[in-house]
Coordinates of C-alpha atoms and ligand atoms in Angstrom, one line a residue:
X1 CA 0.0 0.0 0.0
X2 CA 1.0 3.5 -1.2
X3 CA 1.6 5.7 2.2
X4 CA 0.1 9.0 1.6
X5 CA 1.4 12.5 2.8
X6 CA -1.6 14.4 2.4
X7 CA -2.8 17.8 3.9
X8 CA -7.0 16.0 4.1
X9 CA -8.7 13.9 6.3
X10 CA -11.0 13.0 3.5
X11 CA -11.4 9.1 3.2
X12 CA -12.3 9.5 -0.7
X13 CA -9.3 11.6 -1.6
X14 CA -7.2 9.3 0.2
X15 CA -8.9 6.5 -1.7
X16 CA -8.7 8.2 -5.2
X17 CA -4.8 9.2 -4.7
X18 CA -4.6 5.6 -3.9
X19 CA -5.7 4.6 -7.2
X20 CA -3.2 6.7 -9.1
X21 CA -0.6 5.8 -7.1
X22 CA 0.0 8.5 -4.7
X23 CA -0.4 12.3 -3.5
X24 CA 1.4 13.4 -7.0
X25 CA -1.4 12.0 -9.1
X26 CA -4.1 13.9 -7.1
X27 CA -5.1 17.7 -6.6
X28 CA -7.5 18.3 -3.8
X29 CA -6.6 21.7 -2.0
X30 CA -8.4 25.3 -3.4
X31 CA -5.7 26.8 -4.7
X32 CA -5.3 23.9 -7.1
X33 CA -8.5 23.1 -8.0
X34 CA -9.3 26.8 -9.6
X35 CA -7.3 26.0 -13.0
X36 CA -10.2 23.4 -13.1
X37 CA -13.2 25.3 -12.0
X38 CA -14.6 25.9 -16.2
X39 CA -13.2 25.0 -19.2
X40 CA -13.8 27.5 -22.6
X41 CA -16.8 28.1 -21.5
X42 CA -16.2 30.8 -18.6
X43 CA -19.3 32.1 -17.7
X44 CA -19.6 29.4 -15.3
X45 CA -17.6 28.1 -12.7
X46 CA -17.3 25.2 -10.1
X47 CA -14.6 23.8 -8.2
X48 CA -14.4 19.9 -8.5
X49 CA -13.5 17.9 -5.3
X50 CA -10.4 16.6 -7.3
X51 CA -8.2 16.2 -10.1
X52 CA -7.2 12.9 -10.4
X53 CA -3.8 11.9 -13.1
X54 CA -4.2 8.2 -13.6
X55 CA -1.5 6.9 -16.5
X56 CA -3.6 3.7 -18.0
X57 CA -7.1 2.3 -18.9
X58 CA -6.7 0.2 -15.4
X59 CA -6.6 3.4 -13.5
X60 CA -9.2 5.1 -14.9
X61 CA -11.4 1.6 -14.5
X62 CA -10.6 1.7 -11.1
X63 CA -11.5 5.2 -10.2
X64 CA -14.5 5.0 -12.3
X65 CA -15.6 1.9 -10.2
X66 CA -14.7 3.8 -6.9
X67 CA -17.1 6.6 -7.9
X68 CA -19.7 5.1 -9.2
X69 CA -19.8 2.9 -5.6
X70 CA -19.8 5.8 -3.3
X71 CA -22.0 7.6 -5.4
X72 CA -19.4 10.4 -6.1
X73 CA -20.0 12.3 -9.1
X74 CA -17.2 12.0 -12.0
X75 CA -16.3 13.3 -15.5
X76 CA -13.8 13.3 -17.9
X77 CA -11.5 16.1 -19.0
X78 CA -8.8 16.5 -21.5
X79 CA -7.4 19.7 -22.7
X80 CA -10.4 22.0 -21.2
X81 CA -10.8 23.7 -24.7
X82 CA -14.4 22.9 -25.1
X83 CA -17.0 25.7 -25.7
X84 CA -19.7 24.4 -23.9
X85 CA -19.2 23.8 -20.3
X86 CA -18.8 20.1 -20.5
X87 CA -16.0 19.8 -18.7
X88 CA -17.2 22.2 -15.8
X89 CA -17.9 20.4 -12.6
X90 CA -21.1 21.6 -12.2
X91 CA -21.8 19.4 -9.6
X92 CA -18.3 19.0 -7.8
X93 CA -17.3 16.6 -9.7
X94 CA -14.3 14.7 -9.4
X95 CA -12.5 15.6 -12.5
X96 CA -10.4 12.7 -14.4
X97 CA -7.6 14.6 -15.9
X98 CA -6.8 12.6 -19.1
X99 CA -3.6 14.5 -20.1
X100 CA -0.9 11.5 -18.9
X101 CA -2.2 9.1 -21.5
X102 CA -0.8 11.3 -24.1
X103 CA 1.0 8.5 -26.2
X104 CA 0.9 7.7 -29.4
X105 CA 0.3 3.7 -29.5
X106 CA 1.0 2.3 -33.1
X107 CA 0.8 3.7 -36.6
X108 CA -0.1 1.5 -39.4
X109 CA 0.4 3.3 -42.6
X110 CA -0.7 -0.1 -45.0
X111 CA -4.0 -0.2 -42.8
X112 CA -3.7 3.5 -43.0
X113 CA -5.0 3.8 -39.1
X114 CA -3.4 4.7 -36.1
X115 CA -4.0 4.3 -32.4
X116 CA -3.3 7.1 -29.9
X117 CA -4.2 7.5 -26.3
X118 CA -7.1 10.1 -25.5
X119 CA -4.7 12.8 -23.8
X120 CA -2.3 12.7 -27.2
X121 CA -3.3 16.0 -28.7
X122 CA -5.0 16.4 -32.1
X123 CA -2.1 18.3 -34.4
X124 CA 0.7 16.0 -33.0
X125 CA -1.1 13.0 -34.8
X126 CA -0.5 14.8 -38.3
X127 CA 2.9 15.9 -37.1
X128 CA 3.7 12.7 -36.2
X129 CA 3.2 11.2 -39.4
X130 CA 3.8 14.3 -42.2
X131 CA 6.9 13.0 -42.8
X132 CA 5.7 9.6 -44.4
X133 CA 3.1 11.6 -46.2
X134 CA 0.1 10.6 -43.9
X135 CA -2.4 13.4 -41.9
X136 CA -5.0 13.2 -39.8
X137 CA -8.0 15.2 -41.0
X138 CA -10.2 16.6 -38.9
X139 CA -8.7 19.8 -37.7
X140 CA -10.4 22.1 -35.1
X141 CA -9.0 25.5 -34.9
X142 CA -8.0 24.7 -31.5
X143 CA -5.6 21.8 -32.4
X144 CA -2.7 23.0 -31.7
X145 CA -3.5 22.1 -27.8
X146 CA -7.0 19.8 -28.1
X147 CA -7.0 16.4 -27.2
X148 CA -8.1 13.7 -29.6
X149 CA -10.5 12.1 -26.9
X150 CA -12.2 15.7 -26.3
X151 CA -12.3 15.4 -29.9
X152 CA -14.1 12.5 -29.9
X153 CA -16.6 13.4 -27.6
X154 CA -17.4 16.4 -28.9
X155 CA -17.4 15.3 -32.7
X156 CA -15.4 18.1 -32.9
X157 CA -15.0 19.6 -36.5
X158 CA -13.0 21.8 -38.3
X159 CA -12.3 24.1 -41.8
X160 CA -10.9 20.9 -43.9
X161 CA -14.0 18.9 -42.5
X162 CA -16.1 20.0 -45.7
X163 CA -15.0 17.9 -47.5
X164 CA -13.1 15.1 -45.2
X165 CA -15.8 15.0 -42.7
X166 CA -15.9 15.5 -39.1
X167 CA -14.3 13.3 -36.5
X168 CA -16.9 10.9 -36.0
X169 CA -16.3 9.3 -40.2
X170 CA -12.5 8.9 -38.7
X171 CA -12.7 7.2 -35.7
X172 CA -12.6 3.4 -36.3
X173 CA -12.3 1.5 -32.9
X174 CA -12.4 3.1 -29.2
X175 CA -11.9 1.3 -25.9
X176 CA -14.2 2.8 -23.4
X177 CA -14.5 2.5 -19.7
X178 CA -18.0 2.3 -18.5
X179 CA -19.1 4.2 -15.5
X180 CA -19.2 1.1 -13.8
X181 CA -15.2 0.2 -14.4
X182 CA -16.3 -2.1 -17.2
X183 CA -13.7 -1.8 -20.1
X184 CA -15.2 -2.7 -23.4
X185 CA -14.0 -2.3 -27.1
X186 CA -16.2 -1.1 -29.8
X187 CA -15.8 -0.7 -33.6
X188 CA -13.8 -4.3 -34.4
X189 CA -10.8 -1.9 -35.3
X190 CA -12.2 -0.3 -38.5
X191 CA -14.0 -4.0 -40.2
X192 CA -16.7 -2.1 -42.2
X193 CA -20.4 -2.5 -41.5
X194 CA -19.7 -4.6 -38.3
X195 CA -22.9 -6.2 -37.0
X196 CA -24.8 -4.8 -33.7
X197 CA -26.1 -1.1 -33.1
X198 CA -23.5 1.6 -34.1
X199 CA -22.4 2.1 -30.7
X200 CA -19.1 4.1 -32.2
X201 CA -21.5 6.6 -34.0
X202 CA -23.3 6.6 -30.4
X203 CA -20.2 7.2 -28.4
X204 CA -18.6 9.6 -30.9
X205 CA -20.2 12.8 -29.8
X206 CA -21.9 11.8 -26.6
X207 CA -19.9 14.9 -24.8
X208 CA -18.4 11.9 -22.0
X209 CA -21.5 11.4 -20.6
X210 CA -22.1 7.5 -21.5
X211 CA -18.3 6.8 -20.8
X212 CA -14.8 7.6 -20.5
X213 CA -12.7 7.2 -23.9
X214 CA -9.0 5.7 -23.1
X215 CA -8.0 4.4 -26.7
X216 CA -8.5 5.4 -30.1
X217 CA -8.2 3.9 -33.6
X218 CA -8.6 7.0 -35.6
X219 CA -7.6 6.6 -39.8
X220 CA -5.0 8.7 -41.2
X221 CA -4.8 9.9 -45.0
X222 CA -2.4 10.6 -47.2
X223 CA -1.9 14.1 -47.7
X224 CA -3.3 15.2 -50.9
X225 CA -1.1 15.7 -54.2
X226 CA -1.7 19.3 -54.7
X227 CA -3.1 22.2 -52.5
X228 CA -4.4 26.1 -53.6
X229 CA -6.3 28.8 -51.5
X230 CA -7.8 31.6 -52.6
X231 CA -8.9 34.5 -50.4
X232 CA -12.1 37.0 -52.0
X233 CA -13.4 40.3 -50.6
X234 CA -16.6 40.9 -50.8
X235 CA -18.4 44.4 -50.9
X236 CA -22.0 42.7 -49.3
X237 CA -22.3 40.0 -47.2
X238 CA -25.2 38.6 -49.5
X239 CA -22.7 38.5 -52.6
X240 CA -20.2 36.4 -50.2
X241 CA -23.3 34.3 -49.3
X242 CA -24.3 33.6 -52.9
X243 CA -20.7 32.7 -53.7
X244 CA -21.0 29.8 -51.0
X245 CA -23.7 28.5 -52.8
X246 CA -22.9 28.6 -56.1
X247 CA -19.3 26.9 -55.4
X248 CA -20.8 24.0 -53.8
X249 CA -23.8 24.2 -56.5
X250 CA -21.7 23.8 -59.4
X251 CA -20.5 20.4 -58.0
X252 CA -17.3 21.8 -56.5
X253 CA -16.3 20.4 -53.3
X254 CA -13.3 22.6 -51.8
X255 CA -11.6 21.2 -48.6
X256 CA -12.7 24.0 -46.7
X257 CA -14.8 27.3 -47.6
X258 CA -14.7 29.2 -44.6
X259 CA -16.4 32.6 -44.0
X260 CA -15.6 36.1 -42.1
X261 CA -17.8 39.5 -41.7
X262 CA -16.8 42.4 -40.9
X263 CA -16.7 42.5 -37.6
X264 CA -14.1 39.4 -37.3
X265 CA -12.1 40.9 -40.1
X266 CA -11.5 44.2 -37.4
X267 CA -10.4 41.5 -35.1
X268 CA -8.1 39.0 -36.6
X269 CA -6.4 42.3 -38.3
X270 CA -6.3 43.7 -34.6
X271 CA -4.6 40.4 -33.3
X272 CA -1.4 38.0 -33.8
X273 CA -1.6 37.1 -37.6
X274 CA -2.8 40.2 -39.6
X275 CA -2.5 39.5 -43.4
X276 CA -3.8 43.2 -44.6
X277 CA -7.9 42.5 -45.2
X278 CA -9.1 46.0 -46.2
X279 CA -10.6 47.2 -43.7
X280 CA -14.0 48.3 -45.3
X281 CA -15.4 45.0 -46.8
X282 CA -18.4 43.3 -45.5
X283 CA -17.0 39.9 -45.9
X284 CA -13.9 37.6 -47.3
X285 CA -14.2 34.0 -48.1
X286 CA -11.1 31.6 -47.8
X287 CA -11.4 28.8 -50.0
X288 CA -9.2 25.4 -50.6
X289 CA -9.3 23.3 -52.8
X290 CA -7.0 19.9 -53.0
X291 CA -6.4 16.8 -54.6
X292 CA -4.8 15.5 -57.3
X293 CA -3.0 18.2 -59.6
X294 CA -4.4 17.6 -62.7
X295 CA -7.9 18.8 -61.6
X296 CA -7.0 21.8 -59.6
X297 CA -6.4 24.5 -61.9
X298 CA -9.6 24.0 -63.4
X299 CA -11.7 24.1 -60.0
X300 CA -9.6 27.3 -59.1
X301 CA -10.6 28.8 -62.5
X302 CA -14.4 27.9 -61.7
X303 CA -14.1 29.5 -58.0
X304 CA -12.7 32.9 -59.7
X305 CA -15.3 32.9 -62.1
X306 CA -18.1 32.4 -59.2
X307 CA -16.5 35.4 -57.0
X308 CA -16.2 37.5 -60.5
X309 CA -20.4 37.2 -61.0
X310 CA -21.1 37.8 -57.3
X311 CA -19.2 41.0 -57.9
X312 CA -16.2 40.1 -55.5
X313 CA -13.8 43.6 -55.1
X314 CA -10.9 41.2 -55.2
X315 CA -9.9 37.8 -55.4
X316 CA -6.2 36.3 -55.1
X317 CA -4.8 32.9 -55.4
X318 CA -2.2 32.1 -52.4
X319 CA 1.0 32.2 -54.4
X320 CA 3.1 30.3 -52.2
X321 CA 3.2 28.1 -49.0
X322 CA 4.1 30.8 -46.4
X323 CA 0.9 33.3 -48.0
X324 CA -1.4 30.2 -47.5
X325 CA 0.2 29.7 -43.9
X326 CA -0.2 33.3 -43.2
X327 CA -4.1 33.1 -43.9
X328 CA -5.0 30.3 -42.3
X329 CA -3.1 31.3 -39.1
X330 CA -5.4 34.6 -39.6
X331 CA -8.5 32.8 -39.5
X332 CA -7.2 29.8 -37.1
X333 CA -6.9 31.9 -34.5
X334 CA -9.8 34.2 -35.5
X335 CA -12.0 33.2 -32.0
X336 CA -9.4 34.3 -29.4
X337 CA -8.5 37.4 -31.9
X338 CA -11.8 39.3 -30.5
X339 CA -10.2 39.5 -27.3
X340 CA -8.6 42.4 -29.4
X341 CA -11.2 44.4 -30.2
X342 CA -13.8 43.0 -26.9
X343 CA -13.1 42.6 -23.2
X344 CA -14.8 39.3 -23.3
X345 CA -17.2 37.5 -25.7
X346 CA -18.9 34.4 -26.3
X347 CA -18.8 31.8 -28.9
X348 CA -21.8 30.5 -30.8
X349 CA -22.5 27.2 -32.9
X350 CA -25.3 27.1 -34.6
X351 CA -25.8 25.1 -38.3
X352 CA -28.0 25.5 -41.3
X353 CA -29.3 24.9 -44.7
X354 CA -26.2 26.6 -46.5
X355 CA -29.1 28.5 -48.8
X356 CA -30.2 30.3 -45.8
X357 CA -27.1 32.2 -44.9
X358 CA -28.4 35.4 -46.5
X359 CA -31.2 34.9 -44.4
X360 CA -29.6 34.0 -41.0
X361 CA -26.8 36.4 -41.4
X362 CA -29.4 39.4 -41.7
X363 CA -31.7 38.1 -38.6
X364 CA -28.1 37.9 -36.7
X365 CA -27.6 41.3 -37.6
X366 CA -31.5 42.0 -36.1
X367 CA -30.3 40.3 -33.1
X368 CA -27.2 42.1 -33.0
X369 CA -29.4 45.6 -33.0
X370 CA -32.2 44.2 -30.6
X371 CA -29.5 43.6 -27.9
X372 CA -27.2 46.1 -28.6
X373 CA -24.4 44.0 -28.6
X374 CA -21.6 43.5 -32.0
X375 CA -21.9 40.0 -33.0
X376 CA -18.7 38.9 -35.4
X377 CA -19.6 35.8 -37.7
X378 CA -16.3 33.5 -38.0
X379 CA -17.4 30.2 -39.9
X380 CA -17.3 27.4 -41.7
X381 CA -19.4 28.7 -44.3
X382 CA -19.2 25.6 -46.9
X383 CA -21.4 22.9 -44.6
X384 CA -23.6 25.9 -43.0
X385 CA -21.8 26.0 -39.3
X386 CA -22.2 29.6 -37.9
X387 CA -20.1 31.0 -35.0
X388 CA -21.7 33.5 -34.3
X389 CA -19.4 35.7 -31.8
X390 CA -21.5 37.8 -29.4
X391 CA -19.0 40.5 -27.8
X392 CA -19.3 42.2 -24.9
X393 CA -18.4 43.7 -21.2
X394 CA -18.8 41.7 -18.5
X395 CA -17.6 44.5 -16.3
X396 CA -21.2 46.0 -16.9
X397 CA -23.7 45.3 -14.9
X398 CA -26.5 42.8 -17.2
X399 CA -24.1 42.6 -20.0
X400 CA -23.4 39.1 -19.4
X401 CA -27.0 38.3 -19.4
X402 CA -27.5 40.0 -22.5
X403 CA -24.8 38.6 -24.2
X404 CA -26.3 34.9 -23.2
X405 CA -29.7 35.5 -24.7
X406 CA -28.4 37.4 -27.9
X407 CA -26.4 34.2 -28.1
X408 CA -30.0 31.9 -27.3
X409 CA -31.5 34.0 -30.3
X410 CA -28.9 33.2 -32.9
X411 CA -29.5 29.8 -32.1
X412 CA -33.3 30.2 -32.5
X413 CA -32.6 31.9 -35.7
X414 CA -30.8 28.6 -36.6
X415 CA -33.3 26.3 -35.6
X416 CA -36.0 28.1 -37.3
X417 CA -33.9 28.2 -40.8
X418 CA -34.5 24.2 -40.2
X419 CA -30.8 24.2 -38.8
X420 CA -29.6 22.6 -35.6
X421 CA -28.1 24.3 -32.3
X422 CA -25.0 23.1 -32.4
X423 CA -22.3 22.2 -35.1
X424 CA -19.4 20.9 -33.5
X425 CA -18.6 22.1 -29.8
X426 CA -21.6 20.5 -28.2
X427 CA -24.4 21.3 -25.9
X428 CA -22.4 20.4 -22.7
X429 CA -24.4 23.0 -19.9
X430 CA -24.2 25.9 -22.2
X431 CA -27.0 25.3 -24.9
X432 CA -29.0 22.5 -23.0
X433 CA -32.3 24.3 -22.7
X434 CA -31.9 25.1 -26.1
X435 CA -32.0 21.7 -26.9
X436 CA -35.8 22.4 -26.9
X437 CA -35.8 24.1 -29.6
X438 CA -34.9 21.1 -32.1
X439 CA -36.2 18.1 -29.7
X440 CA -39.9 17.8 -28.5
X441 CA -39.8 16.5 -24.7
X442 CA -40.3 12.3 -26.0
X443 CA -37.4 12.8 -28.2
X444 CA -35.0 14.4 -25.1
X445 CA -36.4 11.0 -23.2
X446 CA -35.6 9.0 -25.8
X447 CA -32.2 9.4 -25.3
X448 CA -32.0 10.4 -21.9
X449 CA -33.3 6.3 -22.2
X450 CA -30.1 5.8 -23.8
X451 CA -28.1 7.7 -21.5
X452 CA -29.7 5.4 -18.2
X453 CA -28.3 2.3 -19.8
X454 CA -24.8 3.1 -19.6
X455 CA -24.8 5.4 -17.2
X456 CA -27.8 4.5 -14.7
X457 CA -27.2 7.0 -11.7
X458 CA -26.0 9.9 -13.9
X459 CA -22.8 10.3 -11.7
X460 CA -20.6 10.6 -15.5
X461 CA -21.3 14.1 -16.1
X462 CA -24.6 14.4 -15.4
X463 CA -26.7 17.6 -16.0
X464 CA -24.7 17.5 -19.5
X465 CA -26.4 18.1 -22.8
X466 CA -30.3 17.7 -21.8
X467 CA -32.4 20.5 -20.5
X468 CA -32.9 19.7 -16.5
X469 CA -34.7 16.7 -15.9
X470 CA -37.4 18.1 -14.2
X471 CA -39.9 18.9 -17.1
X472 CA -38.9 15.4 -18.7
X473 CA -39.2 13.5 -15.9
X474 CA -42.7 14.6 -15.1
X475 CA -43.7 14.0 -19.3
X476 CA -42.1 10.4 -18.8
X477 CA -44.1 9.8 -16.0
X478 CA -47.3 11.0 -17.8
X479 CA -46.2 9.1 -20.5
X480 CA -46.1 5.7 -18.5
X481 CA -49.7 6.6 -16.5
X482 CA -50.7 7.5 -19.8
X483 CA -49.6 3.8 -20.7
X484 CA -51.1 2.4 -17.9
X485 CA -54.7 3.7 -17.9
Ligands
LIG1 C1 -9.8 28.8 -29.7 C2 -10.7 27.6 -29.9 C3 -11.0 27.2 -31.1 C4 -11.9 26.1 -31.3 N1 -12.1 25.6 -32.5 C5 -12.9 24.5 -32.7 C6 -13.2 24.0 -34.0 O1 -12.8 24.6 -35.0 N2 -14.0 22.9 -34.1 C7 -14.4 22.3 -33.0 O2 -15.1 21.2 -33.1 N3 -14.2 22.7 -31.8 C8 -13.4 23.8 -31.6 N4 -13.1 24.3 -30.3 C9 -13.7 23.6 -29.1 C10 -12.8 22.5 -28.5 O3 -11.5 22.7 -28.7 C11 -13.3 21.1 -29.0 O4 -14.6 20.8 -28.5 C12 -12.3 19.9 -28.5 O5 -12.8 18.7 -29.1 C13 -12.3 19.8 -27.0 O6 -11.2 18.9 -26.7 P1 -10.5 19.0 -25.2 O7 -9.4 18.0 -25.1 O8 -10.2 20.3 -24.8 O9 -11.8 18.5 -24.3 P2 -12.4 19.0 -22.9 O10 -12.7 20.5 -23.1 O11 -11.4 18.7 -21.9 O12 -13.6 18.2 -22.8 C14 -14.7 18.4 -23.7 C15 -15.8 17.3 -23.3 O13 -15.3 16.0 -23.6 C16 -15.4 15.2 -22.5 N5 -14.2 14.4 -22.6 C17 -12.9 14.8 -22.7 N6 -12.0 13.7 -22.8 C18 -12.8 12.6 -22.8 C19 -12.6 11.2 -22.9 N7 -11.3 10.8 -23.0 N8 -13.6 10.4 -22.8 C20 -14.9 10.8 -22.6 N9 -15.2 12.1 -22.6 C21 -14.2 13.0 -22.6 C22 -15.4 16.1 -21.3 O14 -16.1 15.5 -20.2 C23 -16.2 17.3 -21.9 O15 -17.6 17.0 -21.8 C24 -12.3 25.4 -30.1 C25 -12.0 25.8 -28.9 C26 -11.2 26.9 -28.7 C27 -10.8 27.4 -27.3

């Protein structure tokens, strides 16, 4: 047995440090815990009654098991990027820090997969591999630091995800630990249409609230034979709009086709990575298109011609590698950039019918006017997912609330377009009642349903991703009188 030095009479923290193998795996005093208290989401905080380090699958089986028997609440956490809240401890949580499985397992470049551990961070995995001509796709802005476990439970996305798809089409096997300590493997390593429910689509995007992710088959690609950008100014917004459409329309599909207004051009050119965007446009596109070189020139030509008859002001093709760098750092790091031009601000996700962007771009601008607050639109314009960027001072008093609901409207004004309240960073607590407005109360139960099977008591991040029980737990009881009568 481990002997402990540790400043708490607390049985379970001397229990949990136990697990991981001492008082160096385990934070349980205030000072500490703060760094943990939100994740990107900081408009709420609460400090977890520990961060625990384990270092393998066993370890996080074990502390899983220890939880779930003394009824202590758990979740998992890797990087602390995500938007949403789902990594806050709302409900003091103890916090399993996933950041010392960080390895990267095997790579098999004939099977073209690889596995990693869920704390190995997301652009390593390309790094990794670059060299033998391999990449890993999906590529949120936030890769640099992300983990590929976060990843996968956010069904996080990205610019090149267009036309590569979103994390959840790369992930081919996961080993999972169950809230119970079971350990289970899903996805037979990649063997296509395996028999059984898809529990890897289920998993992938189930914001760790079904089970803890501690291995990951993911599939790699070869990196494409040729690369171009191009970067268009745009005197309306509409004009930028129509472009998106007609690019996609004409049986294009670029890599990525990613959108800025305005307002997030007086940002990123206020930040790290200015390129130069004239400062009087409405809106730039930034469009790639890869593949192999014999086709490229002529889906460049097609793009200019698109931005020429929606009357772009000007449209360059990137002439070299360090020019493409240079713009796609600008718009990489375009979320943090408002912090130029806003004390604070809050991050949106909405998605839509790509036709409706006029339309959803002008009611954002209504909502920007109603509550008085700038809203900057950073997004991935190609497959319709909006992040809308509400700014504002939380310094003054109400702000914050105003900020919140002008953020709530945008995503009305994407679930009325017949779009969806979240593209890729989740519901986690931030957008839970909004959940509502794309799911009527039997369709929340449904999967709350789900959600009982794996994790019965709701100690694995509960009061994650559905509105409050309270309203559905009353319609389920109807429901079953309802039955019963
Ligand atoms: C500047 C910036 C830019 C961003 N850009 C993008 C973008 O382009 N696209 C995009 O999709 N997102 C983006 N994000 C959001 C965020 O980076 C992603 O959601 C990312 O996938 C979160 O990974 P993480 O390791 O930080 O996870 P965390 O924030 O630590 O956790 C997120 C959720 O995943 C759960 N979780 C974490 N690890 C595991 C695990 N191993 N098993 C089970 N559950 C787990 C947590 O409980 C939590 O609910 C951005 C964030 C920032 C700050």
């Amino acid at each position: 047995m481990v002997r402990l030095k540790m400043k708490t009479k607390d049985k379970h923290i001397q229990n949990l440090a136990e697990i991981v193998g001492g008082a160096h795996s385990i934070l349980y005093q205030k000072e500490d815990l703060i760094a943990y208290d939100c994740d990107g989401f900081t408009l709420h905080k609460h400090l977890p009654k520990a961060v625990v380090f384990p270092k393998d699958t066993k370890e996080v089986a074990k502390l899983a098991k220890y939880c779930s028997e003394n009824g202590l609440p758990f979740l998992a956490r890797g990087a602390g990027t995500g938007l949403s809240g789902g990594a806050i401890p709302v409900n003091g949580e103890v916090i399993i820090s996933l950041v010392r499985m960080k390895r990267l397992l095997s790579v098999d470049l004939e099977n073209r997969r690889a596995v990693v551990e869920p704390g190995f961070v997301n652009l390593k995995l390309t790094n990794s591999i670059s060299d033998k001509g391999y990449y890993y796709a999906p590529d949120p802005s936030s890769q640099y630091c992300c983990t590929i476990g976060g990843n996968v439970a956010e069904n996080a996305g990205g610019a090149h995800c267009l036309k590569y798809g979103v994390t959840t089409n790369h992930i081919l096997g996961l080993e999972v630990v169950l809230p119970n300590g079971e350990i289970i493997e899903i996805g037979q390593n990649g063997i296509p249409d395996a028999p059984g429910y898809d529990l890897l689509g289920l998993l992938t995007g189930s914001e760790g609230t079904l089970g803890i992710v501690t291995k990951i088959t993911v599939r790699i690609l070869k990196n494409p034979e040729a690369k171009q950008t191009v970067l268009a100014y745009f005197d309306h917004v509409s004009d930028g709009s129509q472009a998106v459409s007609d690019i996609i329309s004409k049986g294009i599909v670029p890599a990525a086709l990613e959108m800025m207004d305005k307002t997030a051009i007086e940002g990123v050119e206020a930040a790290a990575f200015p390129v130069g965007h004239p400062k009087d446009i409405e809106a730039l596109l930034l469009i790639e298109v890869d593949g192999i070189s014999a086709g490229i020139e002529e889906q460049i030509n097609e793009i200019l011609e698109v931005c020429k008859s929606r009357n772009v002001r000007q449209v360059k093709v990137a002439e070299n590698e360090q020019e493409r760098a240079r713009w796609w750092a600008n718009r990489k790091t375009g979320f943090g950039a408002m912090g130029a031009i806003s004390p604070d601000y809050l991050v949106q996700d909405g998605v839509i019918p790509r036709s409706k962007l006029p339309e959803v771009l002008n009611r954002i601008n209504e909502i920007s006017n109603d509550y008085q607050l700038r809203i900057a639109n950073i997004f991935h314009a190609g497959d319709g997912n909006l992040h809308p960027l509400v700014l504002f001072d939380a310094r003054i008093p109400g702000e914050t609330e105003k900020a919140l609901k002008a953020g709530s409207a945008c995503l009305q004004a994407c679930a009325d377009a017949g779009g969806s309240i979240t593209g890729e960073h989740g519901v986690g607590i931030e957008k839970r009642e909004e959940m509502r407005f794309i799911f009527k109360d039997e369709e929340i139960i449904a999967q709350t349903d789900i959600r009982e099977v794996f994790n019965p008591h709701n100690l694995l991040n509960g009061g994650k991703l559905f509105p409050s029980p309270g309203r559905c737990v009353e319609i389920k009881k109807e429901i079953k009188a309802a039955a019963g009568s």
